[in-house]
C-alpha cells in the first residue's frame, strides 16, 4: 500500500525568540537554524520514518534540490516531485521560550504544481492506497476527487485553516484531521458540530491533551491521551502526528492503535527543535518511555 501525498515542500528559517513579537515590535532573535519543512514534507517524512511507503506529489524551485535530496534520504519516493523555475516555498518561523510558534509562509513552487503531471503519477496508484493533502498547495479538490474515483482513501489535514477550502473538500473525504482551534472555526463557519460533518471519520488533535476520534455515523467520540512531556518546539508536531497516523492505518492498525502510535510520535517531536529533520523514527517512538 502506498501513501500518496499532495503536499508542500518548504525551507524553514527558524528563529528562537524570547516571545512571539507583538504588532509593530522589533525583536532580536537569540538563535537561527535552517531545515526542511512544509506540512506536506513533514507528513511524508513522518510516514516514511514510521515505515510507510510514501510517494510525494509536489514541487520545488531552482533552489530546492537539497530539499528533494533530504526527503529521499528519509525514504520518501520523490520521483514525482516537480522542478520549476523560480523559488521554492519557505517559512519564517519564530519559536518562543514556551515552545509556541508563529509562522509566515511564502508558497513559491508549492502553488504551481502541474495537475496533469499529478494525474499521470496517480495512474500508478491502486485501490486501497491512501491520498493525503493539506492547504499549502494548489489542486487539492481536483486531486481528491480523482483519487476518490479511483477508490483511494482520501485524507485531508485542514491546515492552514480556510473554511471555504474545507467546505470544498468535504464531499471527497474519508478522514478529516484538524486541531481543536480549526474544529471550532469549522463548526462556526458551517453552523454544525464536527460530529455531524459529512465525513466518515474525523480526528481532532488537542495538543498536550491528546486527540479525539469521531465516528460521524454514530456521533461517537473516542479520546486518546498523549504522554506528558516538556515541549521545546511544537513546529511540525501535528504533521508528525498525521504522518504516523496514516502510516499506522496503511499497515493495517486499527484506528485506536494508530492514534496511540501517532500521539507518542507527536510527544517525542515536541521535545526536539526543528521540523522534518527532528521527526523521530519508528524505533525511537516504540522504545520511548514517558
CSV table of C-alpha atoms in Angstrom, one decimal:
chain,number,residue,atom,x,y,z
A,1,UNK,CA,0.0,0.0,0.0
A,2,UNK,CA,1.3,3.5,-0.9
A,3,UNK,CA,0.6,6.8,0.8
A,4,UNK,CA,0.4,9.5,-1.9
A,5,UNK,CA,1.0,13.0,-0.5
A,6,UNK,CA,0.0,16.1,-2.5
A,7,UNK,CA,2.0,18.3,-0.2
A,8,UNK,CA,4.2,21.4,0.3
A,9,UNK,CA,8.0,21.4,0.5
A,10,UNK,CA,9.5,24.3,2.3
A,11,UNK,CA,12.8,25.6,3.5
A,12,UNK,CA,12.3,26.5,7.2
A,13,UNK,CA,14.1,29.5,8.7
A,14,UNK,CA,13.6,29.1,12.4
A,15,UNK,CA,14.3,32.0,14.8
A,16,UNK,CA,14.4,31.5,18.6
A,17,UNK,CA,12.8,34.5,20.3
A,18,UNK,CA,12.1,35.4,23.9
A,19,UNK,CA,8.4,35.8,23.0
A,20,UNK,CA,6.3,36.0,19.9
A,21,UNK,CA,6.6,39.6,18.5
A,22,UNK,CA,3.6,41.8,19.0
A,23,UNK,CA,2.3,44.0,16.2
A,24,UNK,CA,4.9,46.8,15.5
A,25,UNK,CA,7.5,45.2,17.8
A,26,UNK,CA,11.1,44.7,16.7
A,27,UNK,CA,12.7,41.7,18.4
A,28,UNK,CA,16.2,40.3,18.4
A,29,UNK,CA,16.4,36.5,17.9
A,30,UNK,CA,18.7,34.5,20.0
A,31,UNK,CA,19.3,31.7,17.5
A,32,UNK,CA,18.8,30.8,13.9
A,33,UNK,CA,18.6,27.5,12.1
A,34,UNK,CA,17.6,26.2,8.7
A,35,UNK,CA,16.0,22.9,7.7
A,36,UNK,CA,13.4,21.0,5.7
A,37,UNK,CA,9.8,21.8,6.4
A,38,UNK,CA,6.3,22.4,5.0
A,39,UNK,CA,3.3,20.5,6.2
A,40,UNK,CA,3.5,18.1,3.2
A,41,UNK,CA,7.2,17.3,3.6
A,42,UNK,CA,6.8,16.9,7.3
A,43,UNK,CA,4.0,14.4,6.8
A,44,UNK,CA,5.9,12.5,4.2
A,45,UNK,CA,9.0,12.2,6.4
A,46,UNK,CA,6.9,11.2,9.4
A,47,UNK,CA,5.1,8.5,7.5
A,48,UNK,CA,8.3,7.2,5.9
A,49,UNK,CA,10.1,7.2,9.2
A,50,UNK,CA,7.2,5.2,10.6
A,51,UNK,CA,7.7,2.6,7.9
A,52,UNK,CA,5.2,3.5,5.3
A,53,UNK,CA,5.7,3.5,1.5
A,54,UNK,CA,5.4,7.2,0.6
A,55,UNK,CA,5.2,8.9,-2.8
A,56,UNK,CA,5.4,12.7,-2.6
A,57,UNK,CA,3.5,14.8,-5.2
A,58,UNK,CA,4.8,18.4,-5.0
A,59,UNK,CA,7.1,20.9,-6.5
A,60,UNK,CA,10.3,22.9,-5.7
A,61,UNK,CA,12.0,25.8,-7.4
A,62,UNK,CA,15.6,26.1,-8.7
A,63,UNK,CA,16.8,26.4,-5.1
A,64,UNK,CA,15.1,23.2,-3.9
A,65,UNK,CA,17.4,20.4,-5.0
A,66,UNK,CA,18.7,20.0,-1.4
A,67,UNK,CA,15.2,19.5,-0.1
A,68,UNK,CA,14.4,16.7,-2.6
A,69,UNK,CA,17.7,15.0,-1.6
A,70,UNK,CA,16.8,15.3,2.1
A,71,UNK,CA,13.3,13.8,1.5
A,72,UNK,CA,14.8,11.0,-0.5
A,73,UNK,CA,17.3,10.4,2.3
A,74,UNK,CA,14.4,9.9,4.7
A,75,UNK,CA,12.9,7.2,2.5
A,76,UNK,CA,10.4,9.3,0.6
A,77,UNK,CA,9.8,8.5,-3.1
A,78,UNK,CA,10.4,11.8,-4.9
A,79,UNK,CA,10.0,10.5,-8.5
A,80,UNK,CA,7.0,12.8,-9.0
A,81,UNK,CA,8.3,15.9,-7.3
A,82,UNK,CA,8.3,18.6,-10.0
A,83,UNK,CA,11.1,21.1,-10.6
A,84,UNK,CA,10.0,24.6,-11.6
A,85,UNK,CA,11.7,27.9,-12.4
A,86,UNK,CA,11.5,30.5,-9.6
A,87,UNK,CA,11.8,30.0,-5.8
A,88,UNK,CA,10.7,27.1,-3.6
A,89,UNK,CA,8.4,27.6,-0.7
A,90,UNK,CA,9.8,28.8,2.5
A,91,UNK,CA,8.7,29.6,6.0
A,92,UNK,CA,9.8,32.2,8.6
A,93,UNK,CA,9.2,30.6,12.0
A,94,UNK,CA,9.5,32.3,15.4
A,95,UNK,CA,9.7,29.9,18.3
A,96,UNK,CA,9.4,31.4,21.8
A,97,UNK,CA,10.7,30.2,25.2
A,98,UNK,CA,7.5,28.3,25.9
A,99,UNK,CA,7.7,26.4,22.6
A,100,UNK,CA,4.9,28.3,20.9
A,101,UNK,CA,5.4,29.4,17.3
A,102,UNK,CA,4.3,32.0,14.8
A,103,UNK,CA,4.8,31.1,11.1
A,104,UNK,CA,4.8,33.2,7.9
A,105,UNK,CA,4.7,31.2,4.6
A,106,UNK,CA,5.9,32.0,1.1
A,107,UNK,CA,4.2,29.4,-1.1
A,108,UNK,CA,6.6,29.6,-4.1
A,109,UNK,CA,6.5,26.4,-6.2
A,110,UNK,CA,4.0,24.8,-3.9
A,111,UNK,CA,1.2,26.7,-5.6
A,112,UNK,CA,2.5,26.0,-9.1
A,113,UNK,CA,2.1,22.2,-9.2
A,114,UNK,CA,1.2,20.8,-12.7
A,115,UNK,CA,-2.0,18.9,-12.0
A,116,UNK,CA,-1.8,16.9,-15.3
A,117,UNK,CA,1.5,15.5,-14.1
A,118,UNK,CA,-0.1,14.6,-10.8
A,119,UNK,CA,-2.9,12.8,-12.6
A,120,UNK,CA,-0.3,10.9,-14.6
A,121,UNK,CA,1.5,9.9,-11.4
A,122,UNK,CA,-1.7,8.6,-9.8
A,123,UNK,CA,-2.1,6.2,-12.7
A,124,UNK,CA,0.3,4.2,-10.7
A,125,UNK,CA,-2.0,4.2,-7.6
A,126,UNK,CA,-4.0,1.1,-6.6
A,127,UNK,CA,-7.4,0.8,-5.0
A,128,UNK,CA,-6.9,0.9,-1.2
A,129,UNK,CA,-3.9,3.3,-1.4
A,130,UNK,CA,-4.2,6.5,0.6
A,131,UNK,CA,-4.0,10.1,-0.6
A,132,UNK,CA,-3.3,12.9,1.9
A,133,UNK,CA,-3.3,16.6,1.2
A,134,UNK,CA,-3.2,19.9,3.1
A,135,UNK,CA,-3.8,23.6,2.3
A,136,UNK,CA,-0.3,24.6,1.2
A,137,UNK,CA,-0.6,23.6,-2.4
A,138,UNK,CA,-2.9,24.1,-5.4
A,139,UNK,CA,-5.1,21.4,-6.7
A,140,UNK,CA,-6.5,19.7,-3.6
A,141,UNK,CA,-10.1,19.4,-4.7
A,142,UNK,CA,-9.3,18.1,-8.2
A,143,UNK,CA,-6.8,15.5,-7.0
A,144,UNK,CA,-9.0,14.4,-4.1
A,145,UNK,CA,-11.9,13.9,-6.5
A,146,UNK,CA,-9.7,11.9,-8.8
A,147,UNK,CA,-8.3,9.8,-6.0
A,148,UNK,CA,-11.8,9.1,-4.6
A,149,UNK,CA,-12.9,8.0,-8.1
A,150,UNK,CA,-10.0,5.5,-8.2
A,151,UNK,CA,-11.0,4.1,-4.8
A,152,UNK,CA,-8.2,5.6,-2.8
A,153,UNK,CA,-8.8,6.5,0.9
A,154,UNK,CA,-8.7,10.3,0.9
A,155,UNK,CA,-7.4,12.1,4.0
A,156,UNK,CA,-7.2,15.9,4.5
A,157,UNK,CA,-5.3,17.8,7.1
A,158,UNK,CA,-7.2,21.1,7.1
A,159,UNK,CA,-4.3,23.5,7.7
A,160,UNK,CA,-3.5,26.3,7.3
A,161,UNK,CA,-7.3,26.6,8.0
A,162,UNK,CA,-9.5,28.1,5.3
A,163,UNK,CA,-13.2,27.5,5.8
A,164,UNK,CA,-14.0,27.6,2.1
A,165,UNK,CA,-11.2,25.2,1.3
A,166,UNK,CA,-12.5,22.7,3.8
A,167,UNK,CA,-16.1,23.1,2.5
A,168,UNK,CA,-15.0,22.3,-1.0
A,169,UNK,CA,-13.1,19.2,0.2
A,170,UNK,CA,-15.8,17.6,2.3
A,171,UNK,CA,-17.6,15.7,-0.4
A,172,UNK,CA,-14.4,13.8,-1.3
A,173,UNK,CA,-13.1,12.8,2.1
A,174,UNK,CA,-12.9,9.6,4.1
A,175,UNK,CA,-10.9,11.1,7.0
A,176,UNK,CA,-10.5,14.7,8.2
A,177,UNK,CA,-7.7,15.7,10.6
A,178,UNK,CA,-7.8,19.1,12.3
A,179,UNK,CA,-6.8,20.7,15.5
A,180,UNK,CA,-9.0,22.0,18.3
A,181,UNK,CA,-9.0,25.6,17.1
A,182,UNK,CA,-9.6,24.5,13.5
A,183,UNK,CA,-12.5,22.3,14.6
A,184,UNK,CA,-14.1,25.2,16.4
A,185,UNK,CA,-13.6,27.5,13.4
A,186,UNK,CA,-15.1,25.0,11.0
A,187,UNK,CA,-18.1,24.4,13.2
A,188,UNK,CA,-18.8,28.1,13.4
A,189,UNK,CA,-18.3,28.5,9.6
A,190,UNK,CA,-20.7,25.7,8.7
A,191,UNK,CA,-23.1,26.1,11.6
A,192,UNK,CA,-22.8,22.5,12.6
A,193,UNK,CA,-20.7,20.5,15.1
A,194,UNK,CA,-17.9,18.3,13.8
A,195,UNK,CA,-19.8,15.2,14.9
A,196,UNK,CA,-22.3,15.8,12.1
A,197,UNK,CA,-19.9,16.6,9.3
A,198,UNK,CA,-20.4,14.5,6.1
A,199,UNK,CA,-17.1,12.7,6.5
A,200,UNK,CA,-17.0,9.2,7.9
A,201,UNK,CA,-14.2,9.9,10.4
A,202,UNK,CA,-12.8,13.0,12.0
A,203,UNK,CA,-9.7,13.3,14.2
A,204,UNK,CA,-9.3,16.4,16.3
A,205,UNK,CA,-5.9,16.9,17.9
A,206,UNK,CA,-5.8,18.5,21.3
A,207,UNK,CA,-2.1,19.3,21.8
A,208,UNK,CA,-0.8,18.1,25.2
A,209,UNK,CA,-4.3,16.6,25.9
A,210,UNK,CA,-4.0,14.0,23.1
A,211,UNK,CA,-6.8,13.7,20.5
A,212,UNK,CA,-10.4,12.7,19.8
A,213,UNK,CA,-11.6,10.4,17.1
A,214,UNK,CA,-15.1,10.9,15.9
A,215,UNK,CA,-17.2,8.3,14.0
A,216,UNK,CA,-19.8,10.6,12.4
A,217,UNK,CA,-22.3,7.9,11.5
A,218,UNK,CA,-23.0,7.4,15.2
A,219,UNK,CA,-21.6,10.7,16.6
A,220,UNK,CA,-19.4,8.6,19.0
A,221,UNK,CA,-16.3,10.4,20.2
A,222,UNK,CA,-13.3,8.4,21.5
A,223,UNK,CA,-10.4,10.1,23.4
A,224,UNK,CA,-6.7,9.2,23.3
A,225,UNK,CA,-4.4,10.7,25.9
A,226,UNK,CA,-1.0,12.0,25.0
A,227,UNK,CA,2.2,11.2,27.0
A,228,UNK,CA,3.3,14.0,29.3
A,229,UNK,CA,6.4,15.7,28.0
A,230,UNK,CA,8.3,19.0,28.3
A,231,UNK,CA,7.8,20.9,25.0
A,232,UNK,CA,10.7,22.8,23.4
A,233,UNK,CA,9.3,23.3,19.9
A,234,UNK,CA,5.8,22.5,18.7
A,235,UNK,CA,6.7,23.1,15.0
A,236,UNK,CA,5.7,20.1,12.9
A,237,UNK,CA,4.1,18.2,15.8
A,238,UNK,CA,0.7,18.0,14.2
A,239,UNK,CA,2.3,16.9,10.9
A,240,UNK,CA,4.3,14.2,12.7
A,241,UNK,CA,1.0,13.0,14.3
A,242,UNK,CA,-0.8,12.8,11.0
A,243,UNK,CA,2.1,11.1,9.2
A,244,UNK,CA,2.3,8.4,11.9
A,245,UNK,CA,-1.4,8.0,12.0
A,246,UNK,CA,-1.6,7.3,8.2
A,247,UNK,CA,1.4,5.0,8.4
A,248,UNK,CA,-0.3,3.0,11.1
A,249,UNK,CA,-3.5,2.8,9.1
A,250,UNK,CA,-1.6,1.9,5.9
A,251,UNK,CA,-0.1,-1.1,7.7
A,252,UNK,CA,-3.5,-2.3,8.9
A,253,UNK,CA,-3.5,-1.0,12.5
A,254,UNK,CA,-7.0,-0.3,14.0
A,255,UNK,CA,-7.7,3.3,14.5
A,256,UNK,CA,-7.2,3.3,18.3
A,257,UNK,CA,-3.8,1.7,17.8
A,258,UNK,CA,-2.8,4.0,15.0
A,259,UNK,CA,-3.8,7.0,17.2
A,260,UNK,CA,-1.8,5.8,20.1
A,261,UNK,CA,1.3,5.4,17.9
A,262,UNK,CA,0.7,8.9,16.5
A,263,UNK,CA,0.3,10.6,19.9
A,264,UNK,CA,3.6,9.0,21.0
A,265,UNK,CA,5.4,10.3,17.9
A,266,UNK,CA,4.0,13.8,18.3
A,267,UNK,CA,5.0,13.8,22.0
A,268,UNK,CA,8.6,12.9,21.1
A,269,UNK,CA,8.6,15.6,18.3
A,270,UNK,CA,7.8,18.5,20.7
A,271,UNK,CA,10.8,17.7,22.7
A,272,UNK,CA,13.1,18.4,19.7
A,273,UNK,CA,13.8,21.6,17.9
A,274,UNK,CA,13.1,21.7,14.1
A,275,UNK,CA,10.6,20.3,11.7
A,276,UNK,CA,11.1,17.4,9.3
A,277,UNK,CA,14.7,16.8,10.4
A,278,UNK,CA,13.5,16.4,14.0
A,279,UNK,CA,10.8,13.8,13.4
A,280,UNK,CA,11.5,10.6,15.4
A,281,UNK,CA,12.0,7.2,13.8
A,282,UNK,CA,9.6,4.3,14.5
A,283,UNK,CA,12.2,2.6,16.7
A,284,UNK,CA,12.5,5.7,18.8
A,285,UNK,CA,8.8,6.0,19.1
A,286,UNK,CA,8.3,2.4,20.2
A,287,UNK,CA,11.1,2.3,22.7
A,288,UNK,CA,10.3,5.7,24.3
A,289,UNK,CA,9.4,5.8,27.9
A,290,UNK,CA,7.4,8.7,29.1
